[in-house]
Coordinates of C-alpha atoms in Angstrom, one line a residue:
M1263 CA -46.9 -42.6 -8.6
Q1264 CA -46.4 -41.7 -5.0
R1265 CA -42.8 -42.7 -5.7
L1266 CA -42.7 -40.8 -8.9
F1267 CA -44.2 -37.6 -6.9
C1268 CA -41.4 -38.2 -4.4
V1269 CA -38.6 -38.1 -6.8
I1270 CA -40.2 -35.0 -8.3
F1271 CA -40.3 -33.2 -4.9
I1272 CA -36.7 -33.9 -4.0
S1273 CA -35.6 -32.6 -7.2
I1274 CA -37.7 -29.5 -7.0
L1275 CA -36.0 -28.9 -3.3
F1276 CA -32.6 -29.9 -5.0
I1277 CA -32.9 -27.0 -7.6
N1278 CA -34.2 -24.3 -5.5
C1279 CA -31.7 -25.2 -2.9
K1280 CA -28.8 -24.8 -5.3
Q1281 CA -30.5 -21.7 -6.5
T1282 CA -30.3 -20.2 -3.0
T1283 CA -26.9 -21.0 -2.8
S1284 CA -26.0 -20.0 -5.9
A1285 CA -27.4 -16.4 -5.0
Q1286 CA -25.5 -16.5 -1.8
Q1287 CA -22.2 -16.9 -3.8
Q1288 CA -23.1 -14.0 -6.2
V1289 CA -24.1 -12.1 -3.2
Q1290 CA -20.6 -13.0 -1.2
E1291 CA -18.8 -12.3 -4.6
E1292 CA -20.3 -9.3 -5.0
K1293 CA -19.1 -8.1 -1.7
V1294 CA -15.8 -9.2 -2.5
M1295 CA -15.7 -7.3 -5.7
L1296 CA -17.3 -4.0 -4.2
A1297 CA -14.3 -4.4 -1.3
K1298 CA -11.7 -5.1 -3.7
T1299 CA -12.7 -1.7 -5.6
T1300 CA -10.9 1.9 -4.6
T1301 CA -12.6 4.5 -6.8
S1302 CA -11.1 7.7 -8.6
S1303 CA -13.4 9.6 -6.1
A1304 CA -12.3 7.9 -3.3
V1305 CA -8.6 8.6 -4.3
K1306 CA -9.6 12.2 -4.8
D1307 CA -11.2 12.6 -1.6
I1308 CA -7.9 11.5 0.3
M1309 CA -5.5 13.1 -2.1
S1310 CA -7.6 16.5 -1.4
F1311 CA -7.1 16.2 2.2
L1312 CA -3.5 15.2 2.2
A1313 CA -2.0 17.7 -0.1
S1314 CA -4.3 20.7 0.7
D1315 CA -2.9 24.2 1.8
E1316 CA -4.3 23.3 5.0
L1317 CA -1.3 21.0 5.6
G1318 CA 1.3 23.2 4.9
G1319 CA 3.3 20.6 3.1
R1320 CA 3.4 18.2 6.0
D1321 CA 7.0 19.0 7.2
T1322 CA 8.4 16.9 10.2
G1323 CA 7.1 18.5 13.7
S1324 CA 4.6 20.8 11.9
E1325 CA 0.7 21.1 12.7
G1326 CA 0.1 20.0 9.1
L1327 CA 1.8 16.5 9.4
E1328 CA -0.4 16.1 12.8
K1329 CA -3.6 16.7 10.9
A1330 CA -2.3 14.3 8.4
A1331 CA -1.3 11.6 11.0
Q1332 CA -5.1 12.1 12.9
F1333 CA -6.7 11.9 9.4
I1334 CA -4.8 8.3 8.8
E1335 CA -5.4 7.2 12.6
T1336 CA -9.2 8.0 11.7
E1337 CA -9.5 6.1 8.6
F1338 CA -7.8 2.8 10.3
K1339 CA -10.4 3.2 13.2
K1340 CA -12.7 2.9 10.4
Y1341 CA -11.6 -0.3 9.2
G1342 CA -11.1 -1.9 12.4
L1343 CA -7.4 -1.9 12.0
T1344 CA -5.7 -1.9 15.6
P1345 CA -2.6 -0.3 16.6
Y1346 CA 0.6 -2.9 16.6
F1347 CA 2.2 -0.5 19.6
E1348 CA 0.3 0.8 22.4
T1349 CA -1.3 3.3 20.0
Y1350 CA -1.1 4.0 16.3
R1351 CA 1.8 6.2 16.6
D1352 CA 5.7 4.8 16.6
V1353 CA 7.2 7.8 17.8
F1354 CA 10.8 8.8 17.6
D1355 CA 13.3 11.5 17.5
A1356 CA 14.2 13.1 14.1
K1357 CA 17.3 15.0 14.9
G1358 CA 15.9 16.8 17.6
T1359 CA 12.6 17.0 16.5
E1360 CA 9.8 14.6 18.0
T1361 CA 7.5 12.9 15.0
F1362 CA 6.3 9.3 14.6
N1363 CA 5.2 6.6 12.0
V1364 CA 1.6 5.4 11.6
V1365 CA 1.0 1.9 12.0
G1366 CA -1.9 -0.3 11.4
Y1367 CA -2.4 -3.9 12.1
L1368 CA -4.2 -6.5 10.5
K1369 CA -3.8 -9.7 11.9
G1370 CA -3.4 -12.8 9.6
T1371 CA -6.5 -15.4 9.7
D1372 CA -4.2 -18.3 9.7
K1373 CA -3.2 -19.8 13.3
E1374 CA 0.6 -20.2 12.1
L1375 CA 1.4 -17.9 8.8
A1376 CA -0.1 -15.3 11.0
K1377 CA 3.3 -15.2 12.6
E1378 CA 4.7 -13.9 9.5
F1379 CA 4.3 -10.3 8.3
I1380 CA 4.1 -8.4 5.0
I1381 CA 4.7 -4.4 5.3
L1382 CA 2.7 -2.3 3.0
G1383 CA 4.4 1.4 3.4
A1384 CA 4.7 4.9 2.1
H1385 CA 5.9 8.2 3.7
F1386 CA 3.3 10.7 4.6
D1387 CA 5.8 13.4 5.6
H1388 CA 7.1 16.2 2.9
I1389 CA 9.1 19.4 2.7
G1390 CA 6.8 21.8 3.9
L1391 CA 7.5 25.1 1.9
G1392 CA 9.6 25.3 -1.0
K1393 CA 10.7 28.3 -3.8
D1394 CA 7.9 31.1 -4.2
V1395 CA 6.1 30.4 -7.4
N1396 CA 3.8 33.4 -8.4
G1397 CA 3.6 33.8 -4.3
D1398 CA 2.9 30.3 -3.4
T1399 CA 5.1 28.7 -1.1
I1400 CA 3.5 25.4 -0.3
A1401 CA 4.9 22.4 -1.3
N1402 CA 2.0 20.1 -1.4
G1403 CA 3.6 17.0 -2.0
A1404 CA 0.7 15.5 -3.8
N1405 CA 2.6 13.2 -6.2
D1406 CA 5.6 12.9 -3.2
N1407 CA 4.0 11.3 -1.2
A1408 CA 0.3 12.0 -0.8
A1409 CA 0.1 9.8 -3.8
G1410 CA 1.7 6.8 -2.0
T1411 CA 0.1 7.2 1.4
T1412 CA -3.3 7.5 -0.4
G1413 CA -2.7 3.8 -2.1
V1414 CA -1.7 2.3 1.7
I1415 CA -5.1 4.1 3.3
S1416 CA -6.9 2.4 -0.1
L1417 CA -5.0 -0.8 0.5
A1418 CA -5.9 -0.6 4.3
K1419 CA -9.9 -0.5 3.8
Q1420 CA -9.7 -3.0 1.1
F1421 CA -7.6 -5.8 3.0
S1422 CA -10.0 -4.8 6.3
Q1423 CA -12.9 -5.6 4.3
L1424 CA -11.7 -8.9 2.7
K1425 CA -10.4 -10.4 5.6
N1426 CA -8.6 -13.0 3.6
N1427 CA -4.8 -12.4 4.6
K1428 CA -3.7 -15.5 6.2
R1429 CA -0.4 -13.5 6.8
S1430 CA -0.3 -10.4 8.9
I1431 CA -0.4 -7.2 7.3
L1432 CA 1.2 -3.9 8.7
F1433 CA -0.1 -0.7 6.9
V1434 CA 2.5 1.9 7.7
L1435 CA 2.9 5.7 6.9
F1436 CA 6.6 6.9 8.0
G1437 CA 7.5 10.0 9.2
A1438 CA 10.7 11.9 8.4
E1439 CA 11.5 10.4 5.2
E1440 CA 12.5 13.7 3.9
R1441 CA 15.2 14.1 6.8
G1442 CA 17.0 11.0 5.6
L1443 CA 14.7 7.5 5.7
L1444 CA 14.4 7.9 9.8
G1445 CA 11.1 6.8 9.9
S1446 CA 11.5 3.5 8.4
A1447 CA 14.8 3.2 10.0
H1448 CA 13.2 3.4 13.3
L1449 CA 10.6 1.0 12.6
A1450 CA 12.7 -1.6 11.1
K1451 CA 15.3 -1.5 14.2
A1452 CA 12.0 -1.8 16.8
L1453 CA 10.5 -4.8 14.9
K1454 CA 13.9 -6.4 14.5
E1455 CA 13.8 -6.2 18.6
K1456 CA 10.6 -7.6 18.2
N1457 CA 11.9 -10.5 16.4
I1458 CA 9.2 -10.4 13.9
D1459 CA 9.1 -12.6 11.2
L1460 CA 9.0 -10.4 8.2
Y1461 CA 8.4 -12.1 5.0
A1462 CA 8.3 -9.0 2.6
M1463 CA 8.3 -5.1 2.3
V1464 CA 6.5 -3.2 -0.5
N1465 CA 6.5 0.4 -0.5
F1466 CA 4.7 3.3 -2.5
E1467 CA 6.6 6.3 -3.9
M1468 CA 5.0 8.7 -6.1
I1469 CA 2.4 6.8 -7.9
G1470 CA 0.1 10.0 -9.1
V1471 CA 0.8 9.8 -12.9
P1472 CA 1.1 7.1 -15.6
L1473 CA 4.4 6.3 -17.1
N1474 CA 5.2 7.5 -20.3
E1475 CA 5.3 5.0 -23.1
K1476 CA 5.9 1.6 -20.8
A1477 CA 4.3 -1.7 -21.3
Y1478 CA 3.8 -1.7 -17.7
K1479 CA 1.7 0.3 -15.1
A1480 CA 4.6 0.8 -12.5
Y1481 CA 8.5 -0.1 -11.9
I1482 CA 10.1 -1.7 -9.1
T1483 CA 13.4 -0.5 -7.5
G1484 CA 16.1 -2.8 -6.9
Y1485 CA 14.4 -5.1 -9.9
E1486 CA 16.9 -7.7 -9.7
I1487 CA 17.6 -8.1 -5.8
S1488 CA 14.4 -10.5 -6.0
N1489 CA 11.8 -12.0 -8.0
M1490 CA 9.1 -9.7 -6.5
A1491 CA 8.5 -8.5 -9.9
E1492 CA 8.5 -11.5 -11.5
K1493 CA 5.9 -13.1 -8.7
I1494 CA 3.7 -10.1 -9.1
N1495 CA 3.3 -10.2 -12.5
E1496 CA 2.4 -14.0 -11.9
Y1497 CA 0.1 -13.4 -9.4
V1498 CA -1.9 -10.9 -11.4
G1499 CA -1.9 -12.4 -15.0
S1500 CA -0.2 -9.6 -16.4
E1501 CA 2.8 -6.9 -17.0
L1502 CA 1.8 -4.8 -14.3
I1503 CA 5.5 -4.1 -12.8
G1504 CA 8.2 -3.7 -14.9
Y1505 CA 12.4 -2.6 -15.2
L1506 CA 13.3 0.8 -15.2
P1507 CA 16.9 1.6 -16.1
K1508 CA 17.1 4.9 -14.6
A1509 CA 16.0 3.5 -11.2
K1510 CA 19.1 1.4 -11.0
E1511 CA 21.0 4.6 -12.5
F1512 CA 20.3 6.8 -9.9
Q1513 CA 20.3 4.1 -7.1
L1514 CA 16.6 4.6 -5.6
F1515 CA 16.4 1.2 -3.9
R1516 CA 18.5 2.8 -1.4
R1517 CA 16.7 6.4 -1.5
S1518 CA 12.9 5.3 -0.2
D1519 CA 11.7 3.3 2.9
N1520 CA 12.2 0.0 1.7
Y1521 CA 15.8 -0.2 2.4
P1522 CA 16.1 0.1 6.2
F1523 CA 14.0 -2.9 6.1
Y1524 CA 15.9 -4.7 3.5
A1525 CA 19.3 -3.8 5.3
T1526 CA 17.8 -5.0 8.6
F1527 CA 16.1 -8.3 7.6
N1528 CA 17.8 -9.3 4.6
V1529 CA 14.5 -10.3 3.0
P1530 CA 12.5 -8.7 -0.2
C1531 CA 11.9 -4.9 0.4
Q1532 CA 11.3 -2.7 -2.9
T1533 CA 9.5 0.1 -3.7
I1534 CA 6.8 0.8 -6.2
S1535 CA 6.9 3.8 -8.4
T1536 CA 5.6 5.4 -11.6
F1537 CA 7.8 8.6 -11.4
D1538 CA 10.1 7.7 -14.3
F1539 CA 12.2 11.0 -14.5
T1540 CA 10.1 12.4 -17.7
N1541 CA 6.5 12.1 -16.6
Y1542 CA 6.6 14.8 -14.0
D1543 CA 8.5 18.4 -13.6
Y1544 CA 7.4 19.1 -10.1
Y1545 CA 9.7 17.0 -7.8
H1546 CA 10.0 19.1 -4.8
H1547 CA 8.3 22.2 -6.4
V1548 CA 5.0 24.0 -5.3
D1549 CA 3.5 23.0 -8.3
D1550 CA 3.5 19.6 -6.8
E1551 CA -0.5 19.7 -6.4
V1552 CA -4.1 17.5 -6.3
S1553 CA -4.3 19.3 -9.6
E1554 CA -1.5 17.7 -11.4
M1555 CA -2.6 14.2 -10.4
D1556 CA -4.5 11.1 -12.4
F1557 CA -6.9 9.9 -10.2
E1558 CA -8.3 7.2 -12.6
F1559 CA -5.1 5.9 -13.2
M1560 CA -4.0 5.5 -9.5
A1561 CA -7.1 3.7 -8.7
E1562 CA -6.5 1.4 -11.5
L1563 CA -2.6 0.6 -10.1
I1564 CA -4.2 0.2 -6.5
N1565 CA -6.7 -2.3 -7.6
S1566 CA -4.3 -4.1 -9.7
C1567 CA -2.4 -4.7 -6.7
V1568 CA -4.6 -6.0 -4.6
P1569 CA -4.8 -9.7 -6.2
A1570 CA -0.5 -9.7 -5.8
I1571 CA -0.8 -8.8 -2.3
T1572 CA -3.7 -11.1 -1.9
K1573 CA -1.3 -14.2 -3.2
M1574 CA 1.7 -12.8 -1.7
A1575 CA -0.4 -12.9 1.9
N1576 CA -1.8 -16.3 1.3
T1577 CA 0.8 -18.6 -0.6
A1578 CA 1.9 -22.0 1.8
T1579 CA 5.7 -20.8 1.5
K1580 CA 7.3 -18.1 1.3
E1581 CA 7.7 -17.5 -2.8
I1582 CA 9.2 -14.4 -2.9
T1583 CA 13.0 -14.4 -2.5
L1584 CA 16.1 -12.5 -3.0
N1585 CA 18.0 -13.4 -5.8

């Protein structure tokens, strides 16, 4: 009888332990899911500031660009990202105007893989003023490229909460893209001089509105140059990234901030975009406003990228390679 009582008591303890462990795991999973979620309201909040009239179109060297940079730095500090350089700013000369990139650093969790880097980037500058339309001259640059900037800030928040990246990640907002990719060219050279081991660079450009009648959510520039699109789709288990013929026709691979890194490091460096030449009429136009953006779509796209970047940051070997 005593033996039977002991068996029953131990069984009850085991069940209670199992339930406690299960509950703890559920709480942890809920925390992870919460960290993985970028909401449309959060996207709207960031976009509404970056593309506001207060920032005046974020031209290189402007007060508006300075305000945008301060906002980004505040977000990075809030998330616990550290500066990669002495400060968050990588200062350079843009054809006679001093400006900067903003760089946040999330060190990898694995002793060896942390020596390898992934860059997630977007340019945060724009053209300032545009052609007058009904008295409006501010080119707010919502889709170009407050949208991409919002994507990088949102990903920085998620990965700083998840802390599950074995490889190190640099979250970079580039200056002077509109002056000729000057910020990305400067940073690529600086990082090359530091001899960093760059695995891949993913750039985000004009992701504010969905594609027209495509099976995939976004396209990638330089589709045929590497297996990045194929691996991203494999990592997320769906056709997230596709091929846009117009991107090749207009040589978009060479026209965004991914290109200086590709040219400098000769590794996969490509841009994710949803501007397909038919779905947005306000390129470099004063009507490129927050009111034209699809926040639900943006949040969905950002969240869809999280598992792909997670896998990219954690594979034992560099699976994304040049063709």
